[in-house]
GROMACS .gro file of C-alpha atoms in nm:
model
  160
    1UNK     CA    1   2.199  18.863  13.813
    2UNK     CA    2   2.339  19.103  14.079
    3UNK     CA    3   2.157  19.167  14.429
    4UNK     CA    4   1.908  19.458  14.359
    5UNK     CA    5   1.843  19.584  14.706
    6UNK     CA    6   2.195  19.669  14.829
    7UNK     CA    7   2.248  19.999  15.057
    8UNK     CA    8   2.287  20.321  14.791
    9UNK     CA    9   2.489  20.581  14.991
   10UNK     CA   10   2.312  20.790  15.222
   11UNK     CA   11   2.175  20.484  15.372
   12UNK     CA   12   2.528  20.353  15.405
   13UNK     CA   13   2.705  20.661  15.583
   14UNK     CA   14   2.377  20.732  15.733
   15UNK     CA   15   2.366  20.361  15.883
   16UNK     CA   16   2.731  20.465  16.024
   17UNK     CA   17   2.645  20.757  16.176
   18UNK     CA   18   2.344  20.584  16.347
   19UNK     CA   19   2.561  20.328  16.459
   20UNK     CA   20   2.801  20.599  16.571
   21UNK     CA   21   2.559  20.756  16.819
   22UNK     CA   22   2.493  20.443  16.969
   23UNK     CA   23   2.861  20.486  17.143
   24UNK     CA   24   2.758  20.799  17.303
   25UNK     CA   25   2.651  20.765  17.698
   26UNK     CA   26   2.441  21.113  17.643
   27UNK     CA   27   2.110  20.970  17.810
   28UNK     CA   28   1.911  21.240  17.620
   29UNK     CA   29   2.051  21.328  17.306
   30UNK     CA   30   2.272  21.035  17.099
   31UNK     CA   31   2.418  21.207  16.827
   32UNK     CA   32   2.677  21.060  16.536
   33UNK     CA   33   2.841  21.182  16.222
   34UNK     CA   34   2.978  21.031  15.965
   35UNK     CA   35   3.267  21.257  15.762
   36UNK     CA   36   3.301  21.144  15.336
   37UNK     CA   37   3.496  21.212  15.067
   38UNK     CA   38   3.376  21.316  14.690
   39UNK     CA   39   3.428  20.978  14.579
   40UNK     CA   40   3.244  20.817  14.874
   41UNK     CA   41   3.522  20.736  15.116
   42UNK     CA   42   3.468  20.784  15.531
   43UNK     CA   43   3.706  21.021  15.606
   44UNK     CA   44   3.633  20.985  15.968
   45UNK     CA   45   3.366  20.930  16.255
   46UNK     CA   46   3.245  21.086  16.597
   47UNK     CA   47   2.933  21.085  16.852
   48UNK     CA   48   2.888  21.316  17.136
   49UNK     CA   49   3.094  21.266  17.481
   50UNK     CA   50   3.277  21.406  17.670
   51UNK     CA   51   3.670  21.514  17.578
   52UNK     CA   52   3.961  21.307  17.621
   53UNK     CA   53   4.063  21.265  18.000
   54UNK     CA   54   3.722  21.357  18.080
   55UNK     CA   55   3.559  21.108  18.278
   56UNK     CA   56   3.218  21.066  18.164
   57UNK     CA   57   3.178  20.927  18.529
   58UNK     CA   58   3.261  21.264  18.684
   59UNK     CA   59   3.102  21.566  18.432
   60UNK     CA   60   2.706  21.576  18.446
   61UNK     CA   61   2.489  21.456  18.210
   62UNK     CA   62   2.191  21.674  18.307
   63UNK     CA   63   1.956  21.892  18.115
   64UNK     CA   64   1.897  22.137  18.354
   65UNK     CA   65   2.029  22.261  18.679
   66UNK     CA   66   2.005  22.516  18.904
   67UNK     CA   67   2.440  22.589  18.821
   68UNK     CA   68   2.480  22.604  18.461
   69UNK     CA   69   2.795  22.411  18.583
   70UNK     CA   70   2.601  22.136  18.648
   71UNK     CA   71   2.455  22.046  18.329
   72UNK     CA   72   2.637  21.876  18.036
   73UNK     CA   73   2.636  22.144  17.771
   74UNK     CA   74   2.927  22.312  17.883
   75UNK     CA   75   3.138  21.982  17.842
   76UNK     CA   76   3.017  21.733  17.594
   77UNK     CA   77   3.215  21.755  17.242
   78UNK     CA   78   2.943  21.715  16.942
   79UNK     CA   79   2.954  21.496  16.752
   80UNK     CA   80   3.024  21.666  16.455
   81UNK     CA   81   3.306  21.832  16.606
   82UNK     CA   82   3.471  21.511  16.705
   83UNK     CA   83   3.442  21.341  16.361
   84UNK     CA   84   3.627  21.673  16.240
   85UNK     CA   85   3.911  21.642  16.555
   86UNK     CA   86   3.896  21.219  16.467
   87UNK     CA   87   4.015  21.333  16.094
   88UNK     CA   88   4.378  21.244  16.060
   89UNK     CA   89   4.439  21.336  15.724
   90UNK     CA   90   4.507  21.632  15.560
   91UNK     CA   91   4.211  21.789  15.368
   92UNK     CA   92   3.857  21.771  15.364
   93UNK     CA   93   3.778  22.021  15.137
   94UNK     CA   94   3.437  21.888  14.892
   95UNK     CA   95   3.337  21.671  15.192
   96UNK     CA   96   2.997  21.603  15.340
   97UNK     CA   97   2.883  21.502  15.627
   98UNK     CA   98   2.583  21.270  15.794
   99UNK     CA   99   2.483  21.359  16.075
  100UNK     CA  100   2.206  21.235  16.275
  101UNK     CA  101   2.088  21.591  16.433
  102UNK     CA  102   2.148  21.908  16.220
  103UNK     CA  103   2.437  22.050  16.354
  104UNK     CA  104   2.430  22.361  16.607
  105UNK     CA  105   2.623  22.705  16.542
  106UNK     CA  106   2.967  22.621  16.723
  107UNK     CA  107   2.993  22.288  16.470
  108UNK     CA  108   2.889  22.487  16.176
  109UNK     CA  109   3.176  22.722  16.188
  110UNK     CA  110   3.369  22.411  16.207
  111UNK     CA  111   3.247  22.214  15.927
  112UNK     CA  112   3.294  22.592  15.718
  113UNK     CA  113   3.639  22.596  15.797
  114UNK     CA  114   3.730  22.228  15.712
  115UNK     CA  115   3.590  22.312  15.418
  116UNK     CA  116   3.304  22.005  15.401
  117UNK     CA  117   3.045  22.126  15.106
  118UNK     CA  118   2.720  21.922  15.247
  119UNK     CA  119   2.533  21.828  15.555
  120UNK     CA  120   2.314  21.553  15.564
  121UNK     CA  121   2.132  21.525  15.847
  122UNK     CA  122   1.820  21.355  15.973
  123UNK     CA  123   1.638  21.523  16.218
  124UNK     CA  124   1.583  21.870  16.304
  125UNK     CA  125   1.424  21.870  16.585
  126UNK     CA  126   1.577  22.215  16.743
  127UNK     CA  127   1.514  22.382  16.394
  128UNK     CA  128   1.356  22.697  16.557
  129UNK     CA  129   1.693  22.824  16.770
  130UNK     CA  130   1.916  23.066  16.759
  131UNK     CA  131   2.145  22.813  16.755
  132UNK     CA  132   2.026  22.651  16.409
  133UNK     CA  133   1.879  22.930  16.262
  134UNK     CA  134   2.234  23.111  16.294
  135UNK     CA  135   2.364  22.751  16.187
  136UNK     CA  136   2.166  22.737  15.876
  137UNK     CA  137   2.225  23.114  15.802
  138UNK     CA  138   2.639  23.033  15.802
  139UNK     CA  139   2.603  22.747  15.581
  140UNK     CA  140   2.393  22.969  15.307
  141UNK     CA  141   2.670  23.235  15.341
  142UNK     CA  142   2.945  23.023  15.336
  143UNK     CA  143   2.799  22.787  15.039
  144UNK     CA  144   2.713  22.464  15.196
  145UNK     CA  145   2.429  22.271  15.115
  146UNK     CA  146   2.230  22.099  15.334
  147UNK     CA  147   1.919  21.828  15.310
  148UNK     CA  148   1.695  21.627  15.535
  149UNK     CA  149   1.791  21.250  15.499
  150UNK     CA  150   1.525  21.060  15.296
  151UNK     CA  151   1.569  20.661  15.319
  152UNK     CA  152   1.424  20.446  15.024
  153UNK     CA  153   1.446  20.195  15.299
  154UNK     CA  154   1.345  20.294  15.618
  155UNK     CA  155   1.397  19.937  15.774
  156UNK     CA  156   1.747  19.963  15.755
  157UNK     CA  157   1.755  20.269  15.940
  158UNK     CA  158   1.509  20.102  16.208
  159UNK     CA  159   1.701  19.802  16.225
  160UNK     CA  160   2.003  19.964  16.375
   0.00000   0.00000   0.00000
């Protein structure tokens, strides 16, 4: 008899994009994502950093500041936005993605013009922001479906 408590899916690519975040030195905000095919494939992977030749040494990882230049949001790639720039093949058209906070306007237009078709995501804690409400309002134009995460085992999730 076969093992009947094996990962189904979304706690799979969920589980990667967990694991993902846990490469991002954000000290506030870990974030991964976790790009698949139709037939269940990982297309591709990213967390939130800074960009290449960026020294994450050097750019701020603050919050707040009293110079917007000072804080990290005008510097760290999301990580939806990486997993789309870490893609090196050709077409992600019917995709989805998990990500591990719903994504924010800037990575919405991306994921529209890749062309991914879900978002899975599993927390929305910034749900009430311009930022996602324009986010969310995209995705219903532009046809993209999205949904909270919902583990039917929550310990794998915790065990990460």
């Amino acid at each position: 008899m076969k093992k009947q408590d094996y990962l189904i899916w979304d706690e799979y690519f969920m589980g990667i994009a967990l694991l993902s975040a846990k490469r991002s030195k954000d000290p506030h905000t870990s974030v991964g994502a976790c790009i698949v095919s139709e037939n269940n494939r990982i297309l591709s992977v990213g967390y939130n950093g800074m960009p290449h030749g960026c020294s994450d040494d050097e750019y701020p990882w603050a919050r707040e500041a009293d110079n917007e230049l000072d804080t990290k949001y005008l510097y760290v790639c999301h990580a939806e936005l990486n997993a789309i720039l870490n893609y090196t093949g050709v077409n992600m058209r019917g995709s989805k993605i998990y990500t591990t906070l719903f994504p924010c306007n800037e990575c919405t237009k991306a994921l529209i013009q890749t062309g991914i078709s879900e978002v899975i995501y599993l927390s929305d804690k910034y749900a009430d922001t311009s930022s996602v409400l324009a986010a969310k309002r995209m995705m219903k134009s532009a046809g993209i479906t999205y949904r909270c995460y919902r583990s039917g085992n929550k310990s794998v999730i915790l065990d990460l």
